[in-house]
Amino acid sequence: MQKVIIIGCGGSGKSTLARELGKLLGLPVIHLDQLFWLPGWVEKDRESFVKEVRQEAEKEQWIMDGNFLYTMPMRLQYCDTAIMLDYPTRTCLWGVLCRVAGSYGKTRPDMGKGCPERFDFSFLKWIWGFRKKERSKCYAALENFHGRLIIIKNRRECREFLRDLRENK
């Protein structure tokens, strides 16, 4: 694993897994939210964002977390491993609520500068609809991927995946 993308619903723990994998494998971590969000929760224009993502993807090694489906085909061309966190909706909602409770008003290290954690009803609504609307798009993007595909269904499986990596390192 030299170039890894981690995708899945918000609140599934993509950034947390990316940081843990980065430490374990000694790879740099790229959080797409850091590239996308400008201070004050302003979206970067698509063209600039895609250009930046491509520049990062062309590097030798990385772990990249985040969905941004319109960049996924390009990122899949560069990566050797794709990890899909395919968790139940309730797990993701709980993850976001815990994150908001623990970080409210603070900017997380995986987020763009000047974007403090907030309670965002539209984000919760997106998570609620992810399995119906976005999940199939993620799997469709992965259909032609020829690298290593890892699908993790719950937090227990994720802990086991990391444990197995540590033990077999």
JSON list of C-alpha atoms in Angstrom, two decimals:
[
{"chain": "A", "resi": 1, "resn": "MET", "atom": "CA", "xyz": [0.00, 0.00, 0.00]},
{"chain": "A", "resi": 2, "resn": "GLN", "atom": "CA", "xyz": [1.67, 3.16, -1.26]},
{"chain": "A", "resi": 3, "resn": "LYS", "atom": "CA", "xyz": [-1.29, 5.17, -2.57]},
{"chain": "A", "resi": 4, "resn": "VAL", "atom": "CA", "xyz": [-4.55, 4.67, -0.69]},
{"chain": "A", "resi": 5, "resn": "ILE", "atom": "CA", "xyz": [-7.92, 6.37, -0.97]},
{"chain": "A", "resi": 6, "resn": "ILE", "atom": "CA", "xyz": [-10.45, 6.11, 1.85]},
{"chain": "A", "resi": 7, "resn": "ILE", "atom": "CA", "xyz": [-14.08, 6.81, 0.99]},
{"chain": "A", "resi": 8, "resn": "GLY", "atom": "CA", "xyz": [-17.41, 6.44, 2.74]},
{"chain": "A", "resi": 9, "resn": "CYS", "atom": "CA", "xyz": [-20.18, 8.33, 4.44]},
{"chain": "A", "resi": 10, "resn": "GLY", "atom": "CA", "xyz": [-19.47, 11.37, 6.58]},
{"chain": "A", "resi": 11, "resn": "GLY", "atom": "CA", "xyz": [-18.97, 10.32, 10.19]},
{"chain": "A", "resi": 12, "resn": "SER", "atom": "CA", "xyz": [-17.63, 6.88, 9.26]},
{"chain": "A", "resi": 13, "resn": "GLY", "atom": "CA", "xyz": [-14.12, 7.76, 10.38]},
{"chain": "A", "resi": 14, "resn": "LYS", "atom": "CA", "xyz": [-12.30, 8.28, 7.08]},
{"chain": "A", "resi": 15, "resn": "SER", "atom": "CA", "xyz": [-9.94, 10.91, 8.49]},
{"chain": "A", "resi": 16, "resn": "THR", "atom": "CA", "xyz": [-9.28, 8.95, 11.66]},
{"chain": "A", "resi": 17, "resn": "LEU", "atom": "CA", "xyz": [-8.45, 5.83, 9.66]},
{"chain": "A", "resi": 18, "resn": "ALA", "atom": "CA", "xyz": [-6.25, 7.89, 7.31]},
{"chain": "A", "resi": 19, "resn": "ARG", "atom": "CA", "xyz": [-4.23, 9.26, 10.24]},
{"chain": "A", "resi": 20, "resn": "GLU", "atom": "CA", "xyz": [-3.84, 5.80, 11.81]},
{"chain": "A", "resi": 21, "resn": "LEU", "atom": "CA", "xyz": [-2.82, 4.22, 8.51]},
{"chain": "A", "resi": 22, "resn": "GLY", "atom": "CA", "xyz": [-0.43, 7.08, 7.84]},
{"chain": "A", "resi": 23, "resn": "LYS", "atom": "CA", "xyz": [1.36, 6.47, 11.14]},
{"chain": "A", "resi": 24, "resn": "LEU", "atom": "CA", "xyz": [1.36, 2.71, 10.67]},
{"chain": "A", "resi": 25, "resn": "LEU", "atom": "CA", "xyz": [2.64, 2.75, 7.08]},
{"chain": "A", "resi": 26, "resn": "GLY", "atom": "CA", "xyz": [4.77, 5.88, 7.30]},
{"chain": "A", "resi": 27, "resn": "LEU", "atom": "CA", "xyz": [2.82, 7.59, 4.51]},
{"chain": "A", "resi": 28, "resn": "PRO", "atom": "CA", "xyz": [1.76, 11.23, 4.22]},
{"chain": "A", "resi": 29, "resn": "VAL", "atom": "CA", "xyz": [-1.94, 11.89, 4.71]},
{"chain": "A", "resi": 30, "resn": "ILE", "atom": "CA", "xyz": [-3.93, 14.20, 2.45]},
{"chain": "A", "resi": 31, "resn": "HIS", "atom": "CA", "xyz": [-7.35, 15.26, 3.74]},
{"chain": "A", "resi": 32, "resn": "LEU", "atom": "CA", "xyz": [-9.45, 16.42, 0.79]},
{"chain": "A", "resi": 33, "resn": "ASP", "atom": "CA", "xyz": [-11.48, 18.66, 3.11]},
{"chain": "A", "resi": 34, "resn": "GLN", "atom": "CA", "xyz": [-8.29, 20.65, 3.78]},
{"chain": "A", "resi": 35, "resn": "LEU", "atom": "CA", "xyz": [-7.83, 21.20, 0.06]},
{"chain": "A", "resi": 36, "resn": "PHE", "atom": "CA", "xyz": [-11.49, 21.98, -0.64]},
{"chain": "A", "resi": 37, "resn": "TRP", "atom": "CA", "xyz": [-12.61, 24.32, 2.16]},
{"chain": "A", "resi": 38, "resn": "LEU", "atom": "CA", "xyz": [-11.42, 27.90, 2.37]},
{"chain": "A", "resi": 39, "resn": "PRO", "atom": "CA", "xyz": [-11.78, 29.90, 5.63]},
{"chain": "A", "resi": 40, "resn": "GLY", "atom": "CA", "xyz": [-15.38, 30.50, 6.67]},
{"chain": "A", "resi": 41, "resn": "TRP", "atom": "CA", "xyz": [-16.62, 27.29, 5.02]},
{"chain": "A", "resi": 42, "resn": "VAL", "atom": "CA", "xyz": [-16.21, 28.76, 1.52]},
{"chain": "A", "resi": 43, "resn": "GLU", "atom": "CA", "xyz": [-15.91, 26.16, -1.24]},
{"chain": "A", "resi": 44, "resn": "LYS", "atom": "CA", "xyz": [-12.87, 26.32, -3.48]},
{"chain": "A", "resi": 45, "resn": "ASP", "atom": "CA", "xyz": [-13.73, 26.53, -7.18]},
{"chain": "A", "resi": 46, "resn": "ARG", "atom": "CA", "xyz": [-13.91, 23.10, -8.79]},
{"chain": "A", "resi": 47, "resn": "GLU", "atom": "CA", "xyz": [-11.14, 23.65, -11.33]},
{"chain": "A", "resi": 48, "resn": "SER", "atom": "CA", "xyz": [-8.59, 24.72, -8.71]},
{"chain": "A", "resi": 49, "resn": "PHE", "atom": "CA", "xyz": [-9.59, 21.89, -6.39]},
{"chain": "A", "resi": 50, "resn": "VAL", "atom": "CA", "xyz": [-9.28, 19.22, -9.10]},
{"chain": "A", "resi": 51, "resn": "LYS", "atom": "CA", "xyz": [-5.88, 20.62, -10.11]},
{"chain": "A", "resi": 52, "resn": "GLU", "atom": "CA", "xyz": [-4.66, 20.43, -6.50]},
{"chain": "A", "resi": 53, "resn": "VAL", "atom": "CA", "xyz": [-6.00, 16.90, -6.05]},
{"chain": "A", "resi": 54, "resn": "ARG", "atom": "CA", "xyz": [-4.22, 15.80, -9.23]},
{"chain": "A", "resi": 55, "resn": "GLN", "atom": "CA", "xyz": [-0.94, 17.34, -8.03]},
{"chain": "A", "resi": 56, "resn": "GLU", "atom": "CA", "xyz": [-1.25, 15.41, -4.77]},
{"chain": "A", "resi": 57, "resn": "ALA", "atom": "CA", "xyz": [-2.25, 12.19, -6.56]},
{"chain": "A", "resi": 58, "resn": "GLU", "atom": "CA", "xyz": [0.83, 12.38, -8.78]},
{"chain": "A", "resi": 59, "resn": "LYS", "atom": "CA", "xyz": [3.13, 12.17, -5.75]},
{"chain": "A", "resi": 60, "resn": "GLU", "atom": "CA", "xyz": [4.87, 8.88, -4.95]},
{"chain": "A", "resi": 61, "resn": "GLN", "atom": "CA", "xyz": [3.09, 7.95, -1.75]},
{"chain": "A", "resi": 62, "resn": "TRP", "atom": "CA", "xyz": [-0.01, 9.06, 0.12]},
{"chain": "A", "resi": 63, "resn": "ILE", "atom": "CA", "xyz": [-3.21, 8.25, 1.90]},
{"chain": "A", "resi": 64, "resn": "MET", "atom": "CA", "xyz": [-6.10, 10.42, 0.72]},
{"chain": "A", "resi": 65, "resn": "ASP", "atom": "CA", "xyz": [-9.40, 10.58, 2.57]},
{"chain": "A", "resi": 66, "resn": "GLY", "atom": "CA", "xyz": [-12.63, 12.05, 1.31]},
{"chain": "A", "resi": 67, "resn": "ASN", "atom": "CA", "xyz": [-15.30, 11.37, -1.26]},
{"chain": "A", "resi": 68, "resn": "PHE", "atom": "CA", "xyz": [-15.68, 14.25, -3.74]},
{"chain": "A", "resi": 69, "resn": "LEU", "atom": "CA", "xyz": [-17.06, 11.82, -6.31]},
{"chain": "A", "resi": 70, "resn": "TYR", "atom": "CA", "xyz": [-16.13, 13.99, -9.29]},
{"chain": "A", "resi": 71, "resn": "THR", "atom": "CA", "xyz": [-12.45, 13.44, -8.42]},
{"chain": "A", "resi": 72, "resn": "MET", "atom": "CA", "xyz": [-12.73, 9.73, -7.72]},
{"chain": "A", "resi": 73, "resn": "PRO", "atom": "CA", "xyz": [-12.06, 8.37, -11.25]},
{"chain": "A", "resi": 74, "resn": "MET", "atom": "CA", "xyz": [-8.87, 10.42, -11.41]},
{"chain": "A", "resi": 75, "resn": "ARG", "atom": "CA", "xyz": [-7.74, 9.39, -7.92]},
{"chain": "A", "resi": 76, "resn": "LEU", "atom": "CA", "xyz": [-8.48, 5.73, -8.68]},
{"chain": "A", "resi": 77, "resn": "GLN", "atom": "CA", "xyz": [-6.11, 5.91, -11.67]},
{"chain": "A", "resi": 78, "resn": "TYR", "atom": "CA", "xyz": [-3.26, 6.77, -9.31]},
{"chain": "A", "resi": 79, "resn": "CYS", "atom": "CA", "xyz": [-3.98, 4.64, -6.24]},
{"chain": "A", "resi": 80, "resn": "ASP", "atom": "CA", "xyz": [-3.13, 1.01, -5.56]},
{"chain": "A", "resi": 81, "resn": "THR", "atom": "CA", "xyz": [-5.61, 0.52, -2.71]},
{"chain": "A", "resi": 82, "resn": "ALA", "atom": "CA", "xyz": [-9.16, 1.77, -2.16]},
{"chain": "A", "resi": 83, "resn": "ILE", "atom": "CA", "xyz": [-10.86, 1.43, 1.21]},
{"chain": "A", "resi": 84, "resn": "MET", "atom": "CA", "xyz": [-14.64, 1.84, 1.39]},
{"chain": "A", "resi": 85, "resn": "LEU", "atom": "CA", "xyz": [-16.08, 2.41, 4.85]},
{"chain": "A", "resi": 86, "resn": "ASP", "atom": "CA", "xyz": [-19.58, 1.08, 4.26]},
{"chain": "A", "resi": 87, "resn": "TYR", "atom": "CA", "xyz": [-21.10, 1.62, 7.70]},
{"chain": "A", "resi": 88, "resn": "PRO", "atom": "CA", "xyz": [-24.75, 1.73, 8.77]},
{"chain": "A", "resi": 89, "resn": "THR", "atom": "CA", "xyz": [-26.33, 5.19, 8.76]},
{"chain": "A", "resi": 90, "resn": "ARG", "atom": "CA", "xyz": [-26.80, 5.18, 12.54]},
{"chain": "A", "resi": 91, "resn": "THR", "atom": "CA", "xyz": [-23.06, 4.62, 13.04]},
{"chain": "A", "resi": 92, "resn": "CYS", "atom": "CA", "xyz": [-22.20, 7.58, 10.82]},
{"chain": "A", "resi": 93, "resn": "LEU", "atom": "CA", "xyz": [-24.77, 9.87, 12.43]},
{"chain": "A", "resi": 94, "resn": "TRP", "atom": "CA", "xyz": [-23.45, 8.94, 15.86]},
{"chain": "A", "resi": 95, "resn": "GLY", "atom": "CA", "xyz": [-19.89, 9.55, 14.65]},
{"chain": "A", "resi": 96, "resn": "VAL", "atom": "CA", "xyz": [-20.74, 13.06, 13.49]},
{"chain": "A", "resi": 97, "resn": "LEU", "atom": "CA", "xyz": [-22.70, 13.91, 16.64]},
{"chain": "A", "resi": 98, "resn": "CYS", "atom": "CA", "xyz": [-19.76, 12.77, 18.81]},
{"chain": "A", "resi": 99, "resn": "ARG", "atom": "CA", "xyz": [-17.36, 14.74, 16.63]},
{"chain": "A", "resi": 100, "resn": "VAL", "atom": "CA", "xyz": [-19.48, 17.90, 16.93]},
{"chain": "A", "resi": 101, "resn": "ALA", "atom": "CA", "xyz": [-19.81, 17.45, 20.69]},
{"chain": "A", "resi": 102, "resn": "GLY", "atom": "CA", "xyz": [-16.05, 17.05, 21.11]},
{"chain": "A", "resi": 103, "resn": "SER", "atom": "CA", "xyz": [-14.84, 19.66, 18.65]},
{"chain": "A", "resi": 104, "resn": "TYR", "atom": "CA", "xyz": [-17.59, 22.27, 18.42]},
{"chain": "A", "resi": 105, "resn": "GLY", "atom": "CA", "xyz": [-16.13, 25.69, 17.59]},
{"chain": "A", "resi": 106, "resn": "LYS", "atom": "CA", "xyz": [-12.63, 24.29, 16.97]},
{"chain": "A", "resi": 107, "resn": "THR", "atom": "CA", "xyz": [-11.02, 23.59, 13.62]},
{"chain": "A", "resi": 108, "resn": "ARG", "atom": "CA", "xyz": [-10.09, 19.92, 13.37]},
{"chain": "A", "resi": 109, "resn": "PRO", "atom": "CA", "xyz": [-6.63, 19.06, 11.97]},
{"chain": "A", "resi": 110, "resn": "ASP", "atom": "CA", "xyz": [-8.23, 17.32, 8.96]},
{"chain": "A", "resi": 111, "resn": "MET", "atom": "CA", "xyz": [-10.38, 20.33, 8.04]},
{"chain": "A", "resi": 112, "resn": "GLY", "atom": "CA", "xyz": [-9.61, 23.50, 6.14]},
{"chain": "A", "resi": 113, "resn": "LYS", "atom": "CA", "xyz": [-8.20, 26.43, 8.12]},
{"chain": "A", "resi": 114, "resn": "GLY", "atom": "CA", "xyz": [-10.85, 28.75, 9.48]},
{"chain": "A", "resi": 115, "resn": "CYS", "atom": "CA", "xyz": [-13.58, 26.09, 9.31]},
{"chain": "A", "resi": 116, "resn": "PRO", "atom": "CA", "xyz": [-14.56, 25.41, 12.91]},
{"chain": "A", "resi": 117, "resn": "GLU", "atom": "CA", "xyz": [-16.71, 22.40, 13.75]},
{"chain": "A", "resi": 118, "resn": "ARG", "atom": "CA", "xyz": [-20.40, 23.26, 13.71]},
{"chain": "A", "resi": 119, "resn": "PHE", "atom": "CA", "xyz": [-23.78, 21.63, 13.89]},
{"chain": "A", "resi": 120, "resn": "ASP", "atom": "CA", "xyz": [-24.94, 21.48, 10.28]},
{"chain": "A", "resi": 121, "resn": "PHE", "atom": "CA", "xyz": [-28.43, 20.11, 9.70]},
{"chain": "A", "resi": 122, "resn": "SER", "atom": "CA", "xyz": [-27.88, 19.85, 5.91]},
{"chain": "A", "resi": 123, "resn": "PHE", "atom": "CA", "xyz": [-24.81, 17.66, 6.54]},
{"chain": "A", "resi": 124, "resn": "LEU", "atom": "CA", "xyz": [-26.85, 15.38, 8.83]},
{"chain": "A", "resi": 125, "resn": "LYS", "atom": "CA", "xyz": [-29.50, 15.19, 6.10]},
{"chain": "A", "resi": 126, "resn": "TRP", "atom": "CA", "xyz": [-26.79, 14.23, 3.56]},
{"chain": "A", "resi": 127, "resn": "ILE", "atom": "CA", "xyz": [-25.58, 11.47, 5.89]},
{"chain": "A", "resi": 128, "resn": "TRP", "atom": "CA", "xyz": [-29.17, 10.26, 6.36]},
{"chain": "A", "resi": 129, "resn": "GLY", "atom": "CA", "xyz": [-29.55, 9.93, 2.56]},
{"chain": "A", "resi": 130, "resn": "PHE", "atom": "CA", "xyz": [-26.04, 8.62, 1.82]},
{"chain": "A", "resi": 131, "resn": "ARG", "atom": "CA", "xyz": [-26.97, 4.93, 1.57]},
{"chain": "A", "resi": 132, "resn": "LYS", "atom": "CA", "xyz": [-29.79, 5.71, -0.89]},
{"chain": "A", "resi": 133, "resn": "LYS", "atom": "CA", "xyz": [-28.10, 8.38, -3.00]},
{"chain": "A", "resi": 134, "resn": "GLU", "atom": "CA", "xyz": [-24.31, 8.35, -2.71]},
{"chain": "A", "resi": 135, "resn": "ARG", "atom": "CA", "xyz": [-23.31, 4.81, -1.74]},
{"chain": "A", "resi": 136, "resn": "SER", "atom": "CA", "xyz": [-24.18, 3.32, -5.13]},
{"chain": "A", "resi": 137, "resn": "LYS", "atom": "CA", "xyz": [-22.16, 6.09, -6.84]},
{"chain": "A", "resi": 138, "resn": "CYS", "atom": "CA", "xyz": [-19.11, 5.15, -4.76]},
{"chain": "A", "resi": 139, "resn": "TYR", "atom": "CA", "xyz": [-19.48, 1.49, -5.69]},
{"chain": "A", "resi": 140, "resn": "ALA", "atom": "CA", "xyz": [-20.05, 2.38, -9.35]},
{"chain": "A", "resi": 141, "resn": "ALA", "atom": "CA", "xyz": [-16.80, 4.36, -9.36]},
{"chain": "A", "resi": 142, "resn": "LEU", "atom": "CA", "xyz": [-15.02, 1.33, -7.90]},
{"chain": "A", "resi": 143, "resn": "GLU", "atom": "CA", "xyz": [-16.36, -1.12, -10.53]},
{"chain": "A", "resi": 144, "resn": "ASN", "atom": "CA", "xyz": [-13.43, -0.71, -12.90]},
{"chain": "A", "resi": 145, "resn": "PHE", "atom": "CA", "xyz": [-10.77, -0.34, -10.21]},
{"chain": "A", "resi": 146, "resn": "HIS", "atom": "CA", "xyz": [-8.02, -2.94, -10.64]},
{"chain": "A", "resi": 147, "resn": "GLY", "atom": "CA", "xyz": [-6.12, -2.38, -7.40]},
{"chain": "A", "resi": 148, "resn": "ARG", "atom": "CA", "xyz": [-6.76, -3.77, -3.93]},
{"chain": "A", "resi": 149, "resn": "LEU", "atom": "CA", "xyz": [-10.31, -3.03, -2.76]},
{"chain": "A", "resi": 150, "resn": "ILE", "atom": "CA", "xyz": [-11.05, -3.27, 0.95]},
{"chain": "A", "resi": 151, "resn": "ILE", "atom": "CA", "xyz": [-14.64, -2.91, 2.13]},
{"chain": "A", "resi": 152, "resn": "ILE", "atom": "CA", "xyz": [-15.08, -2.39, 5.85]},
{"chain": "A", "resi": 153, "resn": "LYS", "atom": "CA", "xyz": [-18.63, -2.74, 7.19]},
{"chain": "A", "resi": 154, "resn": "ASN", "atom": "CA", "xyz": [-18.32, -1.54, 10.81]},
{"chain": "A", "resi": 155, "resn": "ARG", "atom": "CA", "xyz": [-15.96, -0.16, 13.43]},
{"chain": "A", "resi": 156, "resn": "ARG", "atom": "CA", "xyz": [-15.07, -3.64, 14.73]},
{"chain": "A", "resi": 157, "resn": "GLU", "atom": "CA", "xyz": [-13.91, -4.69, 11.25]},
{"chain": "A", "resi": 158, "resn": "CYS", "atom": "CA", "xyz": [-11.89, -1.48, 11.02]},
{"chain": "A", "resi": 159, "resn": "ARG", "atom": "CA", "xyz": [-10.14, -2.20, 14.34]},
{"chain": "A", "resi": 160, "resn": "GLU", "atom": "CA", "xyz": [-9.42, -5.76, 13.13]},
{"chain": "A", "resi": 161, "resn": "PHE", "atom": "CA", "xyz": [-8.05, -4.45, 9.83]},
{"chain": "A", "resi": 162, "resn": "LEU", "atom": "CA", "xyz": [-5.64, -2.13, 11.66]},
{"chain": "A", "resi": 163, "resn": "ARG", "atom": "CA", "xyz": [-4.67, -4.86, 14.14]},
{"chain": "A", "resi": 164, "resn": "ASP", "atom": "CA", "xyz": [-3.91, -7.27, 11.29]},
{"chain": "A", "resi": 165, "resn": "LEU", "atom": "CA", "xyz": [-1.78, -4.64, 9.57]},
{"chain": "A", "resi": 166, "resn": "ARG", "atom": "CA", "xyz": [0.20, -4.00, 12.76]},
{"chain": "A", "resi": 167, "resn": "GLU", "atom": "CA", "xyz": [0.75, -7.71, 13.33]},
{"chain": "A", "resi": 168, "resn": "ASN", "atom": "CA", "xyz": [1.82, -8.41, 9.76]},
{"chain": "A", "resi": 169, "resn": "LYS", "atom": "CA", "xyz": [4.01, -5.38, 9.33]}
]
